[in-house]
Amino acid sequence: MRNPLSFVLGASGGTRKPELLTVQSRPDRVGDRYRYDWVTEVREQSPKGASARRHHYETLFEIVDVQPKELLIARTLVAIRADDADLGGGPNPYERAWIGVRAIFGADRRGFPRRVFNWSEARAQVLANLRREAPGPSPDRAEIEAFMEQVPADAAVDLIGADLIALGGVRASGPVLAGREERPPERFQRADGQWVKVVHTLENEAVGPDRVRSERISRSSDGRQLIRTTSLHCTETGWAIELESEHAETIVEAGYEHVQITRARRLEETA
């Protein structure tokens, strides 16, 4: 079924031009809120053995300011699920210390974060929570505190913003092409000095009057790296309703494999 918000360029009888799908029919507004359930699974295989871990948590995102070139987005960790634990140990004090902390990100208009706007305040709250969760002398806590004090606001994005990076990364800044598209290969130099090509494949389709499904695949020519992301978007706000991302790295000659799969499901929104 064709998305009624899409349109086709070109006249009848001529060469049909690519169809464009609208993926955001209204701008972001202050007060828009989105709550997500996240599950991340990591599997590793090496000559030393195999390991697996699972991380399950819930976050709330809120648009707190809309500027011409920037969004301010508040992220709050709402809960960490009991099945986070490796071997049944449960969330550790450092993970629990983030619950309730409201970090405000400066992001581009897609929602891709670039810095933590209130990093000093968020960090102070985390450290206060950590002292409550792990009272008394603790070498581990002291090490975490020393590390946190050295993290600048731009680097804090990678520390606490992986979920917003995933959401902003799949959100389009304008209409997207319907169908399949293969981008020209890009060349990258690996750490060992070898040059490899990376091919990016994109595919978008309307799956209802107000939904667009997108898939992005990036694959290296040496077979070592694969990134596959599938997302379902609401065409009113553009924010993902569902998201699944797989990052795989394989080095056959070293007997090494690392696979990380992240799944997100939007629980509710106020928009």
PDB file of C-alpha atoms in Angstrom:
ATOM      1  CA  MET A   1       0.000   0.000   0.000  1.00  0.00           C
ATOM      2  CA  ARG A   2       1.426   3.363  -0.983  1.00  0.00           C
ATOM      3  CA  ASN A   3       2.005   5.881   1.769  1.00  0.00           C
ATOM      4  CA  PRO A   4      -0.442   8.784   1.136  1.00  0.00           C
ATOM      5  CA  LEU A   5       2.242  11.159   2.363  1.00  0.00           C
ATOM      6  CA  SER A   6       4.592  10.073  -0.414  1.00  0.00           C
ATOM      7  CA  PHE A   7       4.715  11.590  -3.854  1.00  0.00           C
ATOM      8  CA  VAL A   8       6.134  10.769  -7.255  1.00  0.00           C
ATOM      9  CA  LEU A   9       8.132  13.215  -9.344  1.00  0.00           C
ATOM     10  CA  GLY A  10       7.626  13.165 -13.089  1.00  0.00           C
ATOM     11  CA  ALA A  11       4.774  13.350 -15.563  1.00  0.00           C
ATOM     12  CA  SER A  12       2.553  10.602 -16.908  1.00  0.00           C
ATOM     13  CA  GLY A  13       4.099   8.851 -19.891  1.00  0.00           C
ATOM     14  CA  GLY A  14       7.651   9.885 -19.027  1.00  0.00           C
ATOM     15  CA  THR A  15      10.402   8.118 -17.145  1.00  0.00           C
ATOM     16  CA  ARG A  16       9.221   7.378 -13.650  1.00  0.00           C
ATOM     17  CA  LYS A  17      11.295   9.179 -11.067  1.00  0.00           C
ATOM     18  CA  PRO A  18      12.068   7.707  -7.645  1.00  0.00           C
ATOM     19  CA  GLU A  19       9.225   7.792  -5.136  1.00  0.00           C
ATOM     20  CA  LEU A  20       9.851   9.752  -1.956  1.00  0.00           C
ATOM     21  CA  LEU A  21       8.403   8.717   1.399  1.00  0.00           C
ATOM     22  CA  THR A  22       7.688  11.334   4.026  1.00  0.00           C
ATOM     23  CA  VAL A  23       8.916  10.120   7.403  1.00  0.00           C
ATOM     24  CA  GLN A  24       8.125  13.172   9.546  1.00  0.00           C
ATOM     25  CA  SER A  25       5.003  15.210   8.841  1.00  0.00           C
ATOM     26  CA  ARG A  26       5.326  17.597  11.780  1.00  0.00           C
ATOM     27  CA  PRO A  27       8.279  19.164  13.606  1.00  0.00           C
ATOM     28  CA  ASP A  28       9.473  18.135  17.041  1.00  0.00           C
ATOM     29  CA  ARG A  29       7.765  19.976  19.882  1.00  0.00           C
ATOM     30  CA  VAL A  30       8.813  20.833  23.407  1.00  0.00           C
ATOM     31  CA  GLY A  31       7.184  18.282  25.689  1.00  0.00           C
ATOM     32  CA  ASP A  32       7.246  15.347  23.232  1.00  0.00           C
ATOM     33  CA  ARG A  33       8.043  12.240  25.295  1.00  0.00           C
ATOM     34  CA  TYR A  34       9.036   8.736  24.199  1.00  0.00           C
ATOM     35  CA  ARG A  35       9.588   5.713  26.460  1.00  0.00           C
ATOM     36  CA  TYR A  36      11.557   2.698  25.201  1.00  0.00           C
ATOM     37  CA  ASP A  37      12.337  -0.820  26.351  1.00  0.00           C
ATOM     38  CA  TRP A  38      15.860  -1.948  25.377  1.00  0.00           C
ATOM     39  CA  VAL A  39      17.550  -5.342  25.241  1.00  0.00           C
ATOM     40  CA  THR A  40      21.216  -5.704  24.257  1.00  0.00           C
ATOM     41  CA  GLU A  41      22.846  -9.104  23.816  1.00  0.00           C
ATOM     42  CA  VAL A  42      26.595  -9.543  23.350  1.00  0.00           C
ATOM     43  CA  ARG A  43      28.260 -12.804  22.307  1.00  0.00           C
ATOM     44  CA  GLU A  44      31.999 -13.327  21.973  1.00  0.00           C
ATOM     45  CA  GLN A  45      34.068 -16.266  20.778  1.00  0.00           C
ATOM     46  CA  SER A  46      37.861 -16.463  20.987  1.00  0.00           C
ATOM     47  CA  PRO A  47      40.572 -19.090  21.501  1.00  0.00           C
ATOM     48  CA  LYS A  48      40.133 -18.492  25.246  1.00  0.00           C
ATOM     49  CA  GLY A  49      36.476 -19.549  25.132  1.00  0.00           C
ATOM     50  CA  ALA A  50      32.984 -18.129  24.689  1.00  0.00           C
ATOM     51  CA  SER A  51      30.968 -15.605  26.675  1.00  0.00           C
ATOM     52  CA  ALA A  52      27.522 -14.031  26.522  1.00  0.00           C
ATOM     53  CA  ARG A  53      25.769 -11.263  28.415  1.00  0.00           C
ATOM     54  CA  ARG A  54      22.402  -9.529  28.295  1.00  0.00           C
ATOM     55  CA  HIS A  55      21.420  -5.997  29.285  1.00  0.00           C
ATOM     56  CA  HIS A  56      17.747  -5.015  29.684  1.00  0.00           C
ATOM     57  CA  TYR A  57      16.601  -1.527  30.658  1.00  0.00           C
ATOM     58  CA  GLU A  58      14.029   1.214  30.092  1.00  0.00           C
ATOM     59  CA  THR A  59      14.592   4.868  29.157  1.00  0.00           C
ATOM     60  CA  LEU A  60      12.487   8.001  28.798  1.00  0.00           C
ATOM     61  CA  PHE A  61      13.355  10.717  26.262  1.00  0.00           C
ATOM     62  CA  GLU A  62      11.805  14.194  26.328  1.00  0.00           C
ATOM     63  CA  ILE A  63      12.243  17.146  23.954  1.00  0.00           C
ATOM     64  CA  VAL A  64      13.037  20.078  26.260  1.00  0.00           C
ATOM     65  CA  ASP A  65      14.001  22.707  23.653  1.00  0.00           C
ATOM     66  CA  VAL A  66      13.777  23.101  19.882  1.00  0.00           C
ATOM     67  CA  GLN A  67      16.295  25.429  18.240  1.00  0.00           C
ATOM     68  CA  PRO A  68      16.919  26.143  14.529  1.00  0.00           C
ATOM     69  CA  LYS A  69      19.850  23.717  14.334  1.00  0.00           C
ATOM     70  CA  GLU A  70      19.654  21.784  17.586  1.00  0.00           C
ATOM     71  CA  LEU A  71      17.341  19.771  19.797  1.00  0.00           C
ATOM     72  CA  LEU A  72      17.801  19.472  23.540  1.00  0.00           C
ATOM     73  CA  ILE A  73      16.716  15.986  24.566  1.00  0.00           C
ATOM     74  CA  ALA A  74      16.512  14.803  28.167  1.00  0.00           C
ATOM     75  CA  ARG A  75      17.300  11.126  28.760  1.00  0.00           C
ATOM     76  CA  THR A  76      16.354   9.396  32.002  1.00  0.00           C
ATOM     77  CA  LEU A  77      17.158   5.802  32.873  1.00  0.00           C
ATOM     78  CA  VAL A  78      13.853   4.582  34.306  1.00  0.00           C
ATOM     79  CA  ALA A  79      14.700   1.014  35.275  1.00  0.00           C
ATOM     80  CA  ILE A  80      17.193  -1.814  34.885  1.00  0.00           C
ATOM     81  CA  ARG A  81      15.597  -5.223  34.547  1.00  0.00           C
ATOM     82  CA  ALA A  82      16.526  -8.154  36.743  1.00  0.00           C
ATOM     83  CA  ASP A  83      17.711 -10.238  33.781  1.00  0.00           C
ATOM     84  CA  ASP A  84      20.700  -7.911  33.227  1.00  0.00           C
ATOM     85  CA  ALA A  85      22.789 -10.120  35.434  1.00  0.00           C
ATOM     86  CA  ASP A  86      25.694 -12.273  34.324  1.00  0.00           C
ATOM     87  CA  LEU A  87      25.372 -15.560  36.236  1.00  0.00           C
ATOM     88  CA  GLY A  88      22.413 -14.157  38.176  1.00  0.00           C
ATOM     89  CA  GLY A  89      24.287 -11.390  39.973  1.00  0.00           C
ATOM     90  CA  GLY A  90      21.924  -8.520  39.140  1.00  0.00           C
ATOM     91  CA  PRO A  91      22.774  -4.920  38.205  1.00  0.00           C
ATOM     92  CA  ASN A  92      25.922  -3.618  39.891  1.00  0.00           C
ATOM     93  CA  PRO A  93      26.084  -0.405  41.994  1.00  0.00           C
ATOM     94  CA  TYR A  94      27.444   1.634  39.074  1.00  0.00           C
ATOM     95  CA  GLU A  95      24.507   0.627  36.852  1.00  0.00           C
ATOM     96  CA  ARG A  96      21.977   1.323  39.607  1.00  0.00           C
ATOM     97  CA  ALA A  97      23.553   4.750  40.186  1.00  0.00           C
ATOM     98  CA  TRP A  98      22.261   5.930  36.789  1.00  0.00           C
ATOM     99  CA  ILE A  99      18.597   5.254  37.598  1.00  0.00           C
ATOM    100  CA  GLY A 100      16.679   8.536  37.762  1.00  0.00           C
ATOM    101  CA  VAL A 101      19.562  10.656  36.409  1.00  0.00           C
ATOM    102  CA  ARG A 102      18.324  13.185  33.830  1.00  0.00           C
ATOM    103  CA  ALA A 103      21.031  13.874  31.251  1.00  0.00           C
ATOM    104  CA  ILE A 104      20.234  16.562  28.675  1.00  0.00           C
ATOM    105  CA  PHE A 105      21.793  16.039  25.253  1.00  0.00           C
ATOM    106  CA  GLY A 106      22.482  18.639  22.614  1.00  0.00           C
ATOM    107  CA  ALA A 107      21.533  16.875  19.361  1.00  0.00           C
ATOM    108  CA  ASP A 108      21.144  17.710  15.695  1.00  0.00           C
ATOM    109  CA  ARG A 109      17.643  18.043  14.267  1.00  0.00           C
ATOM    110  CA  ARG A 110      17.435  14.282  13.677  1.00  0.00           C
ATOM    111  CA  GLY A 111      18.061  13.661  17.369  1.00  0.00           C
ATOM    112  CA  PHE A 112      21.654  12.413  16.963  1.00  0.00           C
ATOM    113  CA  PRO A 113      23.515  13.506  20.135  1.00  0.00           C
ATOM    114  CA  ARG A 114      26.699  15.581  20.035  1.00  0.00           C
ATOM    115  CA  ARG A 115      27.279  16.558  23.689  1.00  0.00           C
ATOM    116  CA  VAL A 116      25.778  16.278  27.151  1.00  0.00           C
ATOM    117  CA  PHE A 117      24.463  19.746  27.929  1.00  0.00           C
ATOM    118  CA  ASN A 118      24.298  19.302  31.735  1.00  0.00           C
ATOM    119  CA  TRP A 119      27.168  16.851  32.179  1.00  0.00           C
ATOM    120  CA  SER A 120      28.521  18.434  35.389  1.00  0.00           C
ATOM    121  CA  GLU A 121      25.147  18.131  37.127  1.00  0.00           C
ATOM    122  CA  ALA A 122      24.419  14.640  35.781  1.00  0.00           C
ATOM    123  CA  ARG A 123      27.864  13.398  36.790  1.00  0.00           C
ATOM    124  CA  ALA A 124      27.500  14.826  40.300  1.00  0.00           C
ATOM    125  CA  GLN A 125      24.168  13.048  40.717  1.00  0.00           C
ATOM    126  CA  VAL A 126      25.591   9.728  39.491  1.00  0.00           C
ATOM    127  CA  LEU A 127      28.528   9.951  41.897  1.00  0.00           C
ATOM    128  CA  ALA A 128      26.216  10.819  44.799  1.00  0.00           C
ATOM    129  CA  ASN A 129      24.025   7.831  43.914  1.00  0.00           C
ATOM    130  CA  LEU A 130      27.098   5.622  43.640  1.00  0.00           C
ATOM    131  CA  ARG A 131      28.228   6.560  47.149  1.00  0.00           C
ATOM    132  CA  ARG A 132      24.754   5.606  48.379  1.00  0.00           C
ATOM    133  CA  GLU A 133      24.765   2.312  46.477  1.00  0.00           C
ATOM    134  CA  ALA A 134      28.320   1.400  47.540  1.00  0.00           C
ATOM    135  CA  PRO A 135      28.944   3.060  50.941  1.00  0.00           C
ATOM    136  CA  GLY A 136      32.224   2.821  52.800  1.00  0.00           C
ATOM    137  CA  PRO A 137      35.759   2.452  51.436  1.00  0.00           C
ATOM    138  CA  SER A 138      35.770   0.877  47.988  1.00  0.00           C
ATOM    139  CA  PRO A 139      38.707   0.710  45.544  1.00  0.00           C
ATOM    140  CA  ASP A 140      36.284  -0.001  42.690  1.00  0.00           C
ATOM    141  CA  ARG A 141      34.177   3.046  43.502  1.00  0.00           C
ATOM    142  CA  ALA A 142      37.281   5.233  43.820  1.00  0.00           C
ATOM    143  CA  GLU A 143      38.436   4.073  40.383  1.00  0.00           C
ATOM    144  CA  ILE A 144      35.036   4.862  38.852  1.00  0.00           C
ATOM    145  CA  GLU A 145      34.960   8.291  40.510  1.00  0.00           C
ATOM    146  CA  ALA A 146      38.435   9.138  39.190  1.00  0.00           C
ATOM    147  CA  PHE A 147      37.449   8.035  35.690  1.00  0.00           C
ATOM    148  CA  MET A 148      34.167   9.975  35.708  1.00  0.00           C
ATOM    149  CA  GLU A 149      35.891  13.193  36.765  1.00  0.00           C
ATOM    150  CA  GLN A 150      38.078  13.024  33.646  1.00  0.00           C
ATOM    151  CA  VAL A 151      35.235  12.542  31.129  1.00  0.00           C
ATOM    152  CA  PRO A 152      34.427  15.755  29.162  1.00  0.00           C
ATOM    153  CA  ALA A 153      30.912  16.642  27.989  1.00  0.00           C
ATOM    154  CA  ASP A 154      31.457  15.554  24.377  1.00  0.00           C
ATOM    155  CA  ALA A 155      32.947  12.178  25.359  1.00  0.00           C
ATOM    156  CA  ALA A 156      30.070  11.592  27.792  1.00  0.00           C
ATOM    157  CA  VAL A 157      27.818  11.018  24.768  1.00  0.00           C
ATOM    158  CA  ASP A 158      29.535   7.678  24.114  1.00  0.00           C
ATOM    159  CA  LEU A 159      29.427   6.820  27.825  1.00  0.00           C
ATOM    160  CA  ILE A 160      25.671   7.211  28.367  1.00  0.00           C
ATOM    161  CA  GLY A 161      24.094   8.000  24.990  1.00  0.00           C
ATOM    162  CA  ALA A 162      24.350   4.764  22.988  1.00  0.00           C
ATOM    163  CA  ASP A 163      20.559   4.394  22.872  1.00  0.00           C
ATOM    164  CA  LEU A 164      20.007   7.949  21.641  1.00  0.00           C
ATOM    165  CA  ILE A 165      22.816   7.476  19.097  1.00  0.00           C
ATOM    166  CA  ALA A 166      20.898   4.447  17.778  1.00  0.00           C
ATOM    167  CA  LEU A 167      17.584   6.321  17.588  1.00  0.00           C
ATOM    168  CA  GLY A 168      19.060   9.453  16.021  1.00  0.00           C
ATOM    169  CA  GLY A 169      21.135   7.398  13.611  1.00  0.00           C
ATOM    170  CA  VAL A 170      18.079   5.800  11.974  1.00  0.00           C
ATOM    171  CA  ARG A 171      15.936   8.950  11.924  1.00  0.00           C
ATOM    172  CA  ALA A 172      15.869  10.771   8.586  1.00  0.00           C
ATOM    173  CA  SER A 173      16.145  14.548   8.257  1.00  0.00           C
ATOM    174  CA  GLY A 174      13.811  14.636   5.237  1.00  0.00           C
ATOM    175  CA  PRO A 175      11.908  12.441   2.761  1.00  0.00           C
ATOM    176  CA  VAL A 176      13.597   9.123   1.908  1.00  0.00           C
ATOM    177  CA  LEU A 177      13.734   7.200  -1.365  1.00  0.00           C
ATOM    178  CA  ALA A 178      11.372   4.244  -1.624  1.00  0.00           C
ATOM    179  CA  GLY A 179      12.959   0.981  -2.689  1.00  0.00           C
ATOM    180  CA  ARG A 180      16.522  -0.289  -2.601  1.00  0.00           C
ATOM    181  CA  GLU A 181      19.619   1.841  -3.053  1.00  0.00           C
ATOM    182  CA  GLU A 182      23.285   0.869  -3.033  1.00  0.00           C
ATOM    183  CA  ARG A 183      25.707   3.659  -2.220  1.00  0.00           C
ATOM    184  CA  PRO A 184      29.179   3.911  -3.824  1.00  0.00           C
ATOM    185  CA  PRO A 185      31.787   1.958  -1.799  1.00  0.00           C
ATOM    186  CA  GLU A 186      33.895   3.829   0.752  1.00  0.00           C
ATOM    187  CA  ARG A 187      37.535   3.007   1.480  1.00  0.00           C
ATOM    188  CA  PHE A 188      38.881   2.693   5.015  1.00  0.00           C
ATOM    189  CA  GLN A 189      42.280   1.784   6.419  1.00  0.00           C
ATOM    190  CA  ARG A 190      42.302  -0.864   9.137  1.00  0.00           C
ATOM    191  CA  ALA A 191      44.553  -0.688  12.173  1.00  0.00           C
ATOM    192  CA  ASP A 192      46.921  -3.167  10.487  1.00  0.00           C
ATOM    193  CA  GLY A 193      47.310  -0.800   7.532  1.00  0.00           C
ATOM    194  CA  GLN A 194      45.215  -2.776   5.040  1.00  0.00           C
ATOM    195  CA  TRP A 195      42.663  -0.850   2.985  1.00  0.00           C
ATOM    196  CA  VAL A 196      39.147  -2.262   2.675  1.00  0.00           C
ATOM    197  CA  LYS A 197      35.952  -1.190   0.948  1.00  0.00           C
ATOM    198  CA  VAL A 198      32.657  -0.798   2.768  1.00  0.00           C
ATOM    199  CA  VAL A 199      29.390  -1.063   0.820  1.00  0.00           C
ATOM    200  CA  HIS A 200      26.226   0.548   2.184  1.00  0.00           C
ATOM    201  CA  THR A 201      22.791  -0.718   1.111  1.00  0.00           C
ATOM    202  CA  LEU A 202      19.593   1.140   2.032  1.00  0.00           C
ATOM    203  CA  GLU A 203      15.976   0.102   1.604  1.00  0.00           C
ATOM    204  CA  ASN A 204      12.776   1.949   2.563  1.00  0.00           C
ATOM    205  CA  GLU A 205       9.147   0.920   2.145  1.00  0.00           C
ATOM    206  CA  ALA A 206       5.753   2.173   3.263  1.00  0.00           C
ATOM    207  CA  VAL A 207       3.999  -0.485   5.343  1.00  0.00           C
ATOM    208  CA  GLY A 208       0.789   1.416   6.068  1.00  0.00           C
ATOM    209  CA  PRO A 209      -0.689   4.903   5.965  1.00  0.00           C
ATOM    210  CA  ASP A 210       1.553   6.115   8.788  1.00  0.00           C
ATOM    211  CA  ARG A 211       4.496   3.694   8.941  1.00  0.00           C
ATOM    212  CA  VAL A 212       7.791   3.391   7.053  1.00  0.00           C
ATOM    213  CA  ARG A 213      10.193   0.491   7.473  1.00  0.00           C
ATOM    214  CA  SER A 214      13.898   1.068   6.795  1.00  0.00           C
ATOM    215  CA  GLU A 215      16.879  -1.263   6.558  1.00  0.00           C
ATOM    216  CA  ARG A 216      20.533  -0.258   6.455  1.00  0.00           C
ATOM    217  CA  ILE A 217      23.353  -2.731   5.788  1.00  0.00           C
ATOM    218  CA  SER A 218      27.076  -1.907   5.828  1.00  0.00           C
ATOM    219  CA  ARG A 219      29.472  -4.706   4.874  1.00  0.00           C
ATOM    220  CA  SER A 220      33.266  -4.645   4.567  1.00  0.00           C
ATOM    221  CA  SER A 221      34.953  -6.260   1.577  1.00  0.00           C
ATOM    222  CA  ASP A 222      37.217  -8.384   3.811  1.00  0.00           C
ATOM    223  CA  GLY A 223      34.198  -9.979   5.498  1.00  0.00           C
ATOM    224  CA  ARG A 224      35.245  -8.829   8.937  1.00  0.00           C
ATOM    225  CA  GLN A 225      32.516  -6.332   9.719  1.00  0.00           C
ATOM    226  CA  LEU A 226      28.761  -6.266   9.222  1.00  0.00           C
ATOM    227  CA  ILE A 227      26.276  -3.711  10.531  1.00  0.00           C
ATOM    228  CA  ARG A 228      22.589  -4.311   9.884  1.00  0.00           C
ATOM    229  CA  THR A 229      19.861  -2.020  11.239  1.00  0.00           C
ATOM    230  CA  THR A 230      16.112  -2.377  10.719  1.00  0.00           C
ATOM    231  CA  SER A 231      13.674   0.228  12.031  1.00  0.00           C
ATOM    232  CA  LEU A 232       9.955   0.981  11.875  1.00  0.00           C
ATOM    233  CA  HIS A 233       9.040   4.684  11.986  1.00  0.00           C
ATOM    234  CA  CYS A 234       5.928   6.714  12.737  1.00  0.00           C
ATOM    235  CA  THR A 235       5.512   9.126   9.803  1.00  0.00           C
ATOM    236  CA  GLU A 236       4.104  11.853  12.057  1.00  0.00           C
ATOM    237  CA  THR A 237       7.065  12.311  14.411  1.00  0.00           C
ATOM    238  CA  GLY A 238       9.765  10.321  12.611  1.00  0.00           C
ATOM    239  CA  TRP A 239      10.889   8.570  15.800  1.00  0.00           C
ATOM    240  CA  ALA A 240      11.347   4.802  15.682  1.00  0.00           C
ATOM    241  CA  ILE A 241       8.611   2.534  16.987  1.00  0.00           C
ATOM    242  CA  GLU A 242      10.828  -0.540  16.738  1.00  0.00           C
ATOM    243  CA  LEU A 243      14.554  -0.888  16.121  1.00  0.00           C
ATOM    244  CA  GLU A 244      16.933  -3.817  15.774  1.00  0.00           C
ATOM    245  CA  SER A 245      20.640  -3.403  15.180  1.00  0.00           C
ATOM    246  CA  GLU A 246      23.302  -6.075  14.714  1.00  0.00           C
ATOM    247  CA  HIS A 247      27.026  -5.329  14.814  1.00  0.00           C
ATOM    248  CA  ALA A 248      29.271  -8.278  13.959  1.00  0.00           C
ATOM    249  CA  GLU A 249      33.059  -8.474  13.736  1.00  0.00           C
ATOM    250  CA  THR A 250      34.761 -11.694  12.661  1.00  0.00           C
ATOM    251  CA  ILE A 251      38.491 -12.382  12.339  1.00  0.00           C
ATOM    252  CA  VAL A 252      38.652 -15.966  11.085  1.00  0.00           C
ATOM    253  CA  GLU A 253      42.433 -16.322  11.246  1.00  0.00           C
ATOM    254  CA  ALA A 254      42.417 -15.317  14.925  1.00  0.00           C
ATOM    255  CA  GLY A 255      39.389 -17.415  15.841  1.00  0.00           C
ATOM    256  CA  TYR A 256      37.591 -14.282  17.048  1.00  0.00           C
ATOM    257  CA  GLU A 257      33.949 -13.286  16.711  1.00  0.00           C
ATOM    258  CA  HIS A 258      32.008 -10.493  18.418  1.00  0.00           C
ATOM    259  CA  VAL A 259      28.277 -10.009  17.872  1.00  0.00           C
ATOM    260  CA  GLN A 260      26.141  -7.335  19.519  1.00  0.00           C
ATOM    261  CA  ILE A 261      22.390  -7.203  18.924  1.00  0.00           C
ATOM    262  CA  THR A 262      20.291  -4.317  20.229  1.00  0.00           C
ATOM    263  CA  ARG A 263      16.493  -4.307  20.160  1.00  0.00           C
ATOM    264  CA  ALA A 264      14.279  -1.374  21.120  1.00  0.00           C
ATOM    265  CA  ARG A 265      10.509  -1.192  21.401  1.00  0.00           C
ATOM    266  CA  ARG A 266       8.620   2.026  22.060  1.00  0.00           C
ATOM    267  CA  LEU A 267       6.273   1.548  24.989  1.00  0.00           C
ATOM    268  CA  GLU A 268       4.363   4.810  24.791  1.00  0.00           C
ATOM    269  CA  GLU A 269       4.643   8.421  23.720  1.00  0.00           C
ATOM    270  CA  THR A 270       3.190  11.800  24.547  1.00  0.00           C
ATOM    271  CA  ALA A 271       3.502  13.782  21.336  1.00  0.00           C
TER     272      ALA A 271
END
